[in-house]
Amino acid sequence: MDDMAELGASSGYLVDLEEQDNNEVYERLIGAAMIVVDAAGQGDRLLRLLRRTAIHAIKEALNRGALLFFEGAAAAIAGEFVLAADHRIESGLNFLHNALVATDASSVAGDDALRSARGELPDAIFLGLATGSALALGPQGQIETWGERPVAISLGDPTRANAAFSSLSVTEN
């Protein structure tokens, strides 16, 4: 919230996924114009909490025109696939279909894990975000990175057909 205040945004509120009841979480999220998801170093735990209480509300808010902002390590849960802390591939929130988002791609351990994941998901799109980056999703399917700009994109094995390529377009700002 401090980040938003520094940008001049009007005040917002925190939604505590553990302490508030599911109905209250749902009502607060569907009415939001901007939802900021921050993992605070707990990506696996955040994914479980979002699935349990908030994912339907977040999707509804996005359908109503909200901006969804995955800050830092939280960006890793936005894809269809998540690389868990133990390097297993799990299901993500699937805001980015057939995609795995990596937020630690600059570390040696992260690179090894990504190479292993690429072998298991040869047709998936991999996005590698720099530390300090965020992923912003808009209601019309917009995708942007905010913050540190270096982004690595791996589109999969070029010798295999990938349905995601048929609708892929790249624009420069």
PDB file of N, CA and C in Angstrom, residues 13-26 29 38 45-55:
ATOM      1  N   TYR A  13      -7.324  -0.628   0.877  1.00  0.00           N
ATOM      2  CA  TYR A  13      -7.470  -1.430   2.077  1.00  0.00           C
ATOM      3  C   TYR A  13      -6.838  -2.790   1.845  1.00  0.00           C
ATOM      4  N   LEU A  14      -6.427  -3.393   2.931  1.00  0.00           N
ATOM      5  CA  LEU A  14      -5.853  -4.731   2.880  1.00  0.00           C
ATOM      6  C   LEU A  14      -6.957  -5.758   3.060  1.00  0.00           C
ATOM      7  N   VAL A  15      -6.850  -6.849   2.337  1.00  0.00           N
ATOM      8  CA  VAL A  15      -7.764  -7.967   2.513  1.00  0.00           C
ATOM      9  C   VAL A  15      -6.934  -9.110   3.074  1.00  0.00           C
ATOM     10  N   ASP A  16      -7.249  -9.507   4.291  1.00  0.00           N
ATOM     11  CA  ASP A  16      -6.519 -10.579   4.963  1.00  0.00           C
ATOM     12  C   ASP A  16      -7.201 -11.901   4.641  1.00  0.00           C
ATOM     13  N   LEU A  17      -6.559 -12.721   3.834  1.00  0.00           N
ATOM     14  CA  LEU A  17      -7.158 -13.969   3.381  1.00  0.00           C
ATOM     15  C   LEU A  17      -7.325 -14.993   4.492  1.00  0.00           C
ATOM     16  N   GLU A  18      -6.580 -14.829   5.571  1.00  0.00           N
ATOM     17  CA  GLU A  18      -6.686 -15.783   6.677  1.00  0.00           C
ATOM     18  C   GLU A  18      -7.675 -15.336   7.746  1.00  0.00           C
ATOM     19  N   GLU A  19      -7.734 -14.049   8.012  1.00  0.00           N
ATOM     20  CA  GLU A  19      -8.515 -13.554   9.144  1.00  0.00           C
ATOM     21  C   GLU A  19      -9.953 -13.182   8.795  1.00  0.00           C
ATOM     22  N   GLN A  20     -10.206 -12.762   7.553  1.00  0.00           N
ATOM     23  CA  GLN A  20     -11.554 -12.358   7.187  1.00  0.00           C
ATOM     24  C   GLN A  20     -12.322 -13.559   6.655  1.00  0.00           C
ATOM     25  N   ASP A  21     -13.654 -13.556   6.862  1.00  0.00           N
ATOM     26  CA  ASP A  21     -14.424 -14.690   6.358  1.00  0.00           C
ATOM     27  C   ASP A  21     -14.551 -14.605   4.835  1.00  0.00           C
ATOM     28  N   ASN A  22     -14.870 -15.725   4.219  1.00  0.00           N
ATOM     29  CA  ASN A  22     -14.881 -15.818   2.759  1.00  0.00           C
ATOM     30  C   ASN A  22     -15.831 -14.826   2.108  1.00  0.00           C
ATOM     31  N   ASN A  23     -16.999 -14.595   2.705  1.00  0.00           N
ATOM     32  CA  ASN A  23     -17.955 -13.646   2.131  1.00  0.00           C
ATOM     33  C   ASN A  23     -17.401 -12.230   2.140  1.00  0.00           C
ATOM     34  N   GLU A  24     -16.747 -11.850   3.223  1.00  0.00           N
ATOM     35  CA  GLU A  24     -16.161 -10.512   3.309  1.00  0.00           C
ATOM     36  C   GLU A  24     -15.024 -10.351   2.297  1.00  0.00           C
ATOM     37  N   VAL A  25     -14.186 -11.368   2.162  1.00  0.00           N
ATOM     38  CA  VAL A  25     -13.105 -11.336   1.178  1.00  0.00           C
ATOM     39  C   VAL A  25     -13.693 -11.166  -0.215  1.00  0.00           C
ATOM     40  N   TYR A  26     -14.711 -11.943  -0.531  1.00  0.00           N
ATOM     41  CA  TYR A  26     -15.336 -11.882  -1.851  1.00  0.00           C
ATOM     42  C   TYR A  26     -15.895 -10.490  -2.127  1.00  0.00           C
ATOM     43  N   LEU A  29     -13.139  -7.825  -2.679  1.00  0.00           N
ATOM     44  CA  LEU A  29     -12.348  -7.981  -3.896  1.00  0.00           C
ATOM     45  C   LEU A  29     -13.140  -7.690  -5.170  1.00  0.00           C
ATOM     46  N   ASP A  38       0.742  -9.604  -3.367  1.00  0.00           N
ATOM     47  CA  ASP A  38       2.146  -9.605  -2.952  1.00  0.00           C
ATOM     48  C   ASP A  38       2.401 -10.868  -2.152  1.00  0.00           C
ATOM     49  N   ARG A  45       2.278 -20.695  -0.060  1.00  0.00           N
ATOM     50  CA  ARG A  45       1.201 -20.448   0.909  1.00  0.00           C
ATOM     51  C   ARG A  45       0.157 -19.507   0.320  1.00  0.00           C
ATOM     52  N   LEU A  46       0.605 -18.471  -0.370  1.00  0.00           N
ATOM     53  CA  LEU A  46      -0.311 -17.523  -0.995  1.00  0.00           C
ATOM     54  C   LEU A  46      -1.186 -18.228  -2.020  1.00  0.00           C
ATOM     55  N   LEU A  47      -0.609 -19.099  -2.811  1.00  0.00           N
ATOM     56  CA  LEU A  47      -1.371 -19.835  -3.814  1.00  0.00           C
ATOM     57  C   LEU A  47      -2.486 -20.645  -3.160  1.00  0.00           C
ATOM     58  N   ARG A  48      -2.185 -21.322  -2.068  1.00  0.00           N
ATOM     59  CA  ARG A  48      -3.214 -22.096  -1.354  1.00  0.00           C
ATOM     60  C   ARG A  48      -4.317 -21.184  -0.821  1.00  0.00           C
ATOM     61  N   LEU A  49      -3.939 -20.055  -0.239  1.00  0.00           N
ATOM     62  CA  LEU A  49      -4.932 -19.125   0.302  1.00  0.00           C
ATOM     63  C   LEU A  49      -5.816 -18.538  -0.797  1.00  0.00           C
ATOM     64  N   LEU A  50      -5.223 -18.154  -1.909  1.00  0.00           N
ATOM     65  CA  LEU A  50      -6.010 -17.582  -3.001  1.00  0.00           C
ATOM     66  C   LEU A  50      -6.983 -18.601  -3.567  1.00  0.00           C
ATOM     67  N   ARG A  51      -6.539 -19.819  -3.721  1.00  0.00           N
ATOM     68  CA  ARG A  51      -7.439 -20.858  -4.235  1.00  0.00           C
ATOM     69  C   ARG A  51      -8.600 -21.080  -3.276  1.00  0.00           C
ATOM     70  N   ARG A  52      -8.321 -21.014  -1.992  1.00  0.00           N
ATOM     71  CA  ARG A  52      -9.343 -21.316  -0.997  1.00  0.00           C
ATOM     72  C   ARG A  52     -10.387 -20.213  -0.887  1.00  0.00           C
ATOM     73  N   THR A  53      -9.971 -18.971  -0.941  1.00  0.00           N
ATOM     74  CA  THR A  53     -10.911 -17.911  -0.592  1.00  0.00           C
ATOM     75  C   THR A  53     -11.148 -16.845  -1.642  1.00  0.00           C
ATOM     76  N   ALA A  54     -10.223 -16.621  -2.536  1.00  0.00           N
ATOM     77  CA  ALA A  54     -10.292 -15.376  -3.290  1.00  0.00           C
ATOM     78  C   ALA A  54     -10.277 -15.490  -4.808  1.00  0.00           C
ATOM     79  N   ILE A  55      -9.958 -16.622  -5.370  1.00  0.00           N
ATOM     80  CA  ILE A  55      -9.741 -16.675  -6.808  1.00  0.00           C
ATOM     81  C   ILE A  55     -10.976 -16.293  -7.605  1.00  0.00           C
TER      82      ILE A  55
END
